[in-house]
Amino acid sequence: MGGFGHVALLLRISALIDALNERVGKTVYWLVLVAVLVSAGNAIIRKVFNMSSNAFLEAQWYLFSAVFLLCAGFTLLRNEHVRIDVITGRLSPKAQAWIDVFGTVFFLLPMATVFLYLSWPVFVRTYVHHEISTNAGGLWIWPARMLVPIGFTLLTLQGISELLKRIAFLAGKGPDPITRHDARAAELELAEEIRKIAEAKG
Amino acid sequence: MTAFLIQNMAPIMFGALVIFLLLGYPVAFALAANGIFFGLIGIQLGLLQPSLFQALPDRLWGVMSNDTLLAVPFFTFMGLILERSGMAEDLLDTIGQLFGPLRGGLAFAVIFVGALLAATTGVVAASVISMGLISLPIMLRYGYDRRFASGVIAASGTLAQIIPPSLVLIIMADQLGRSVGDMYAGAFIPGICLAGLYAVFALGVAIFKPAWSPALPLEARRLREPDGSSGTWSFVVIAVLATVAAILFDRFYYVATYPEAMLDERLVLAAGAGAGFALACAIVNRAFKLGFLSRLAEQVVFVLIPPLGLIFLVLGTIFLGWATPTEGGAMGATGALLMAIARRRLSFKLTRQAMETTAKLSTFVVFILIGARVFSLTFYGVNGHVWVEHLLLNLPGGQLGFLIVVNILVFVLAFFLDFFELSFIVVPLLGPVAEKLGIDLIWFGVLLGVNMQTSFMHPPFGFALFYLRSVAPANDYIDKITGLRMAPVTTWQIYWGAIPFVLIQLVMVGLLIAFPQMSLVYKSGAPEIDPSKVKIDIPADQPSNLPDDILKDLQKGTPQDGKDKAAPERGQSADDKAAEEIEKALKGAK
């Protein structure tokens, strides 16, 4: 059963990557709240104290960039990058796993590689030259530039993890990895809560 | 073979995109892969410069530093918090009591609350789920037709798509290169008209099919006075008084103090004054138990204040010029948070859920945009936009022919694509052609926005129908009040119920094509500057109507403009600065 040992190892690697992106996602989503407060605070301060700060304006989109770049892998882990599955959504789990293998190898990984390859030198340049935003009072550029290679690394890792899970499944040695819980799932959960509240009331 | 490829690169690329997308792999990566794959082929064939992809980091940077996109997480987060705050439930309950005694009254209440919720946030799911849970059981209990009841709920929920502040309008403004404020102003009248058309339909049903939407029976009117009267007149009186107070404030205080005030500013402040007056009356009435307001009137005033407050935070601050549309979203989100805390509805768990959903939704949205940018880099490189333009400019019937074809196209595509995909892939191709035909892009954007609403209502994939299905009773159930056994709402009833409203939405598209003035009012507020005059600065060989960052890429010498430059120098080249100047001039003009 040497083959099984290999698959188990691969699944262990996949589980590690999943845990990493889960941790990153659950930490980074707090930045949503921070961005909301920074942006609202900035508007209020500008109106009330007649002060405006480019650093705050830039901080908003730095924060949001951090959210969507660093959560790219997390979102893939949760299978919430939208698909058009009107046709292939009816295929068997095996066929869908094959589609994901194909898509990961030929769509996701090449794209992530291209972005990684191209964005790294840009980050290095802005870091080495200590480039600062051209806006008065603007921020350092390199932290935002650094988010790109980190984000695409996390995405690549998650792509590999998904690939491993699909392969284990196709080899008959892993569970069906495709849980089609998309954006609607959260809404259904919420509906359940509202229902409970309404029942408690009425 | 090679010659054929070179000749037909754009159509082949587009066809391949359709296949890539239909594979069912995430859209964002399929789009990007399509761009990269055909980019490599193009480089091999000598159609494209080997340095093509060097533009990608700057394109990504453009997406990152785009302030407008920040509105996506802000409004999503606000919508999610609002769903959890219980505001919608209170509104439906009380407004249902207000309109309930009328025939068709619950339907009017749903439309009114739908429009009100739409004006506070831009998320469809929230409204449909709340109304499906609160109003639908009441409508069924008192004998509403199941198809009509589900249709009116789903349709009123989708109003969130077109009444500002809506994500559709924000993204449309971004993709068409117009200001969000103008897009909002342009969507106001069409959005209210559409709600009005729904109400007219509900009125027609009440008149011609009275059995479909009966009035609430006496025992269901909970907010009656001790003497049994409804208390509606008291509400009418307070509404009239509040209006008078608003007009007095405007005429004798505000205009007298600030004679040069703009109309939208006056409207916002006068509405605030009126609402404040009504609130003060209600508070005094309750605190001193004066009884000059009926219970109903008092309750209506109290439930209307939170949504009106949020509308002020989100839209009022924009029209007063205090905040950008993005900041309006952040203010609204903060307001919703405070309200949820005040109502003791906000738990740590719910906040975390809302943040997680927001983070995932914004991630997939932005990644579709990134994918679309990779796609368009190659697609424009192989002159795909010229091909699309050629196809569309040659349509018979000029402007009208173009609008009709485009609307049919979007209507059909909306069966398969959601509005993010449509806005990021299709709209950037249509915008420049529309502009060439002399079509106002705000009008065009609002038109597409109304049209895309239908994508939420199409059986069987429409999201609004899906949400409603998930909360409508699917099995026999015992009604809690009457104790009677009730039949479920079948999926087919939901589908049939949606059809008249999809038709009304299409009528609205037709009306908007016939009367562009509904959207063009946005121009009345702003100083008249002819954008075409500003654009004269752009060197003649540059297509002037491409989105800003494409313009920049072109000026840096991606190969299809014929200027054979070396790998683009990143950093501030003279061209870059020129492009920025133009951008600034354009923004200043809006």
Tab-separated table of C-alpha atoms in Angstrom, chain A residues 26 29-30 32-33 35-36 39-40 42-44 46-47 57 60-61 64-65 67-69 71-72 74-76 78 80-84 86-88 99-100 102-104 106-108 111 114-115 118 122 125 141 144-145 148 152 155 184 186-191 193-195 197-199 201, chain B residues 20-27 29-30 32-33 36 53-54 56-58 60-61 64-65 67 69-70 73-74 83-84 89-90 125 129 133 322-323 327 330-331 333-334 337 345 348 350 352-353 355-356 358-360 362-364 366-368 370 374 416-417 421 461 463 466-467 470-471 570:
chain	number	residue	atom	x	y	z
A	26	LYS	CA	-9.921	34.937	9.195
A	29	TYR	CA	-11.190	40.034	7.054
A	30	TRP	CA	-10.968	42.303	10.107
A	32	VAL	CA	-12.897	45.259	6.231
A	33	LEU	CA	-14.049	46.804	9.481
A	35	ALA	CA	-11.305	50.199	6.241
A	36	VAL	CA	-14.939	51.148	6.939
A	39	SER	CA	-13.055	55.897	5.501
A	40	ALA	CA	-16.015	57.134	7.548
A	42	ASN	CA	-11.786	60.479	7.271
A	43	ALA	CA	-14.983	61.932	5.796
A	44	ILE	CA	-16.170	63.157	9.175
A	46	ARG	CA	-12.612	66.436	6.763
A	47	LYS	CA	-16.075	67.930	7.186
A	57	LEU	CA	-7.244	58.184	1.670
A	60	GLN	CA	-8.279	52.934	2.697
A	61	TRP	CA	-7.328	51.287	-0.534
A	64	PHE	CA	-8.942	46.930	0.795
A	65	SER	CA	-6.135	45.691	-1.470
A	67	VAL	CA	-8.336	42.175	1.887
A	68	PHE	CA	-8.873	41.015	-1.676
A	69	LEU	CA	-5.300	39.982	-2.418
A	71	CYS	CA	-8.151	36.540	0.813
A	72	ALA	CA	-7.811	35.226	-2.745
A	74	PHE	CA	-9.165	31.789	1.321
A	75	THR	CA	-11.976	32.485	-1.148
A	76	LEU	CA	-10.717	29.645	-3.359
A	78	ARG	CA	-14.254	28.160	0.323
A	80	GLU	CA	-16.563	31.098	-3.651
A	81	HIS	CA	-14.903	32.401	-6.784
A	82	VAL	CA	-18.005	32.552	-9.008
A	83	ARG	CA	-18.386	29.948	-11.702
A	84	ILE	CA	-20.819	29.747	-14.588
A	86	VAL	CA	-25.293	26.174	-15.700
A	87	ILE	CA	-23.949	23.373	-17.898
A	88	THR	CA	-21.234	21.600	-15.967
A	99	ILE	CA	-12.720	20.138	-14.784
A	100	ASP	CA	-11.142	21.587	-11.667
A	102	PHE	CA	-7.856	21.078	-15.847
A	103	GLY	CA	-8.783	24.587	-14.741
A	104	THR	CA	-6.203	24.686	-11.982
A	106	PHE	CA	-4.220	25.510	-17.305
A	107	PHE	CA	-6.051	28.582	-15.953
A	108	LEU	CA	-5.239	29.336	-12.348
A	111	MET	CA	-2.223	33.221	-14.324
A	114	VAL	CA	2.558	35.353	-14.600
A	115	PHE	CA	1.481	37.790	-11.895
A	118	LEU	CA	5.940	40.222	-13.083
A	122	VAL	CA	8.171	45.889	-9.173
A	125	ARG	CA	12.236	48.277	-7.165
A	141	ILE	CA	4.402	52.420	-2.036
A	144	ALA	CA	1.005	47.803	-1.228
A	145	ARG	CA	3.299	46.459	-3.960
A	148	VAL	CA	0.658	41.358	-4.799
A	152	PHE	CA	-0.608	35.383	-5.524
A	155	LEU	CA	-3.494	31.769	-4.252
A	184	ARG	CA	-25.977	31.906	-1.315
A	186	ALA	CA	-24.436	32.579	3.901
A	187	GLU	CA	-27.745	34.132	2.949
A	188	LEU	CA	-29.604	30.948	3.788
A	189	GLU	CA	-27.910	30.814	7.154
A	190	LEU	CA	-29.000	34.366	7.770
A	191	ALA	CA	-32.571	33.629	6.670
A	193	GLU	CA	-31.647	33.476	11.934
A	194	ILE	CA	-34.239	36.021	10.864
A	195	ARG	CA	-36.837	33.264	10.949
A	197	ILE	CA	-36.035	36.058	15.583
A	198	ALA	CA	-39.424	36.477	13.901
A	199	GLU	CA	-40.755	33.358	15.605
A	201	LYS	CA	-41.342	37.728	18.459
B	20	PHE	CA	-13.596	28.768	-21.253
B	21	LEU	CA	-16.352	30.338	-19.180
B	22	LEU	CA	-18.901	27.609	-19.814
B	23	LEU	CA	-16.446	25.007	-18.531
B	24	GLY	CA	-17.594	26.043	-15.102
B	25	TYR	CA	-14.183	26.903	-13.685
B	26	PRO	CA	-14.108	30.198	-11.731
B	27	VAL	CA	-14.716	33.085	-14.116
B	29	PHE	CA	-9.166	32.653	-13.725
B	30	ALA	CA	-10.784	31.570	-16.994
B	32	ALA	CA	-7.192	35.813	-17.194
B	33	ALA	CA	-6.037	32.525	-18.706
B	36	ILE	CA	-2.595	35.113	-21.322
B	53	PHE	CA	2.454	41.491	-20.288
B	54	GLN	CA	4.765	44.082	-18.761
B	56	LEU	CA	0.004	43.798	-16.120
B	57	PRO	CA	1.489	45.029	-12.822
B	58	ASP	CA	0.325	48.551	-13.598
B	60	LEU	CA	-3.363	45.505	-11.264
B	61	TRP	CA	-2.140	48.631	-9.503
B	64	MET	CA	-5.959	48.348	-6.359
B	65	SER	CA	-5.870	52.121	-6.218
B	67	ASP	CA	-11.329	54.329	-4.916
B	69	LEU	CA	-14.248	49.836	-6.003
B	70	LEU	CA	-14.011	50.375	-2.249
B	73	PRO	CA	-17.045	46.055	0.408
B	74	PHE	CA	-18.578	49.071	2.153
B	83	GLU	CA	-30.059	42.510	7.497
B	84	ARG	CA	-29.111	41.538	10.992
B	89	GLU	CA	-38.776	43.537	9.915
B	90	ASP	CA	-40.012	46.509	11.935
B	125	ALA	CA	-30.864	39.367	-0.916
B	129	ILE	CA	-35.387	37.423	2.491
B	133	LEU	CA	-40.175	35.850	5.943
B	322	TRP	CA	-19.701	66.249	2.276
B	323	ALA	CA	-18.596	62.778	1.240
B	327	GLU	CA	-17.256	57.406	1.868
B	330	ALA	CA	-18.513	53.733	4.793
B	331	MET	CA	-20.729	56.213	6.653
B	333	ALA	CA	-21.910	50.963	7.201
B	334	THR	CA	-20.883	52.774	10.377
B	337	LEU	CA	-23.294	49.160	12.905
B	345	ARG	CA	-28.717	42.785	17.639
B	348	PHE	CA	-19.446	39.172	17.875
B	350	LEU	CA	-22.631	38.107	13.456
B	352	ARG	CA	-17.407	38.170	12.047
B	353	GLN	CA	-19.824	36.500	9.651
B	355	MET	CA	-16.847	40.578	7.590
B	356	GLU	CA	-16.091	37.137	6.206
B	358	THR	CA	-17.832	40.814	2.669
B	359	ALA	CA	-14.201	39.777	2.268
B	360	LYS	CA	-15.069	36.785	0.094
B	362	SER	CA	-15.228	41.585	-2.679
B	363	THR	CA	-12.415	39.175	-3.449
B	364	PHE	CA	-14.320	37.338	-6.124
B	366	VAL	CA	-12.222	42.220	-7.784
B	367	PHE	CA	-10.685	39.069	-9.197
B	368	ILE	CA	-13.261	39.004	-11.990
B	370	ILE	CA	-8.518	41.601	-12.666
B	374	VAL	CA	-5.885	40.654	-18.429
B	416	PHE	CA	-26.289	33.040	-17.691
B	417	LEU	CA	-24.103	35.804	-16.293
B	421	GLU	CA	-19.571	39.504	-15.095
B	461	PHE	CA	-31.952	31.044	-12.302
B	463	PHE	CA	-31.285	35.075	-7.588
B	466	PHE	CA	-33.916	31.627	-5.416
B	467	TYR	CA	-33.848	33.652	-2.196
B	470	SER	CA	-35.452	29.423	0.223
B	471	VAL	CA	-37.724	31.249	2.685
B	570	ARG	CA	7.560	52.034	-15.785
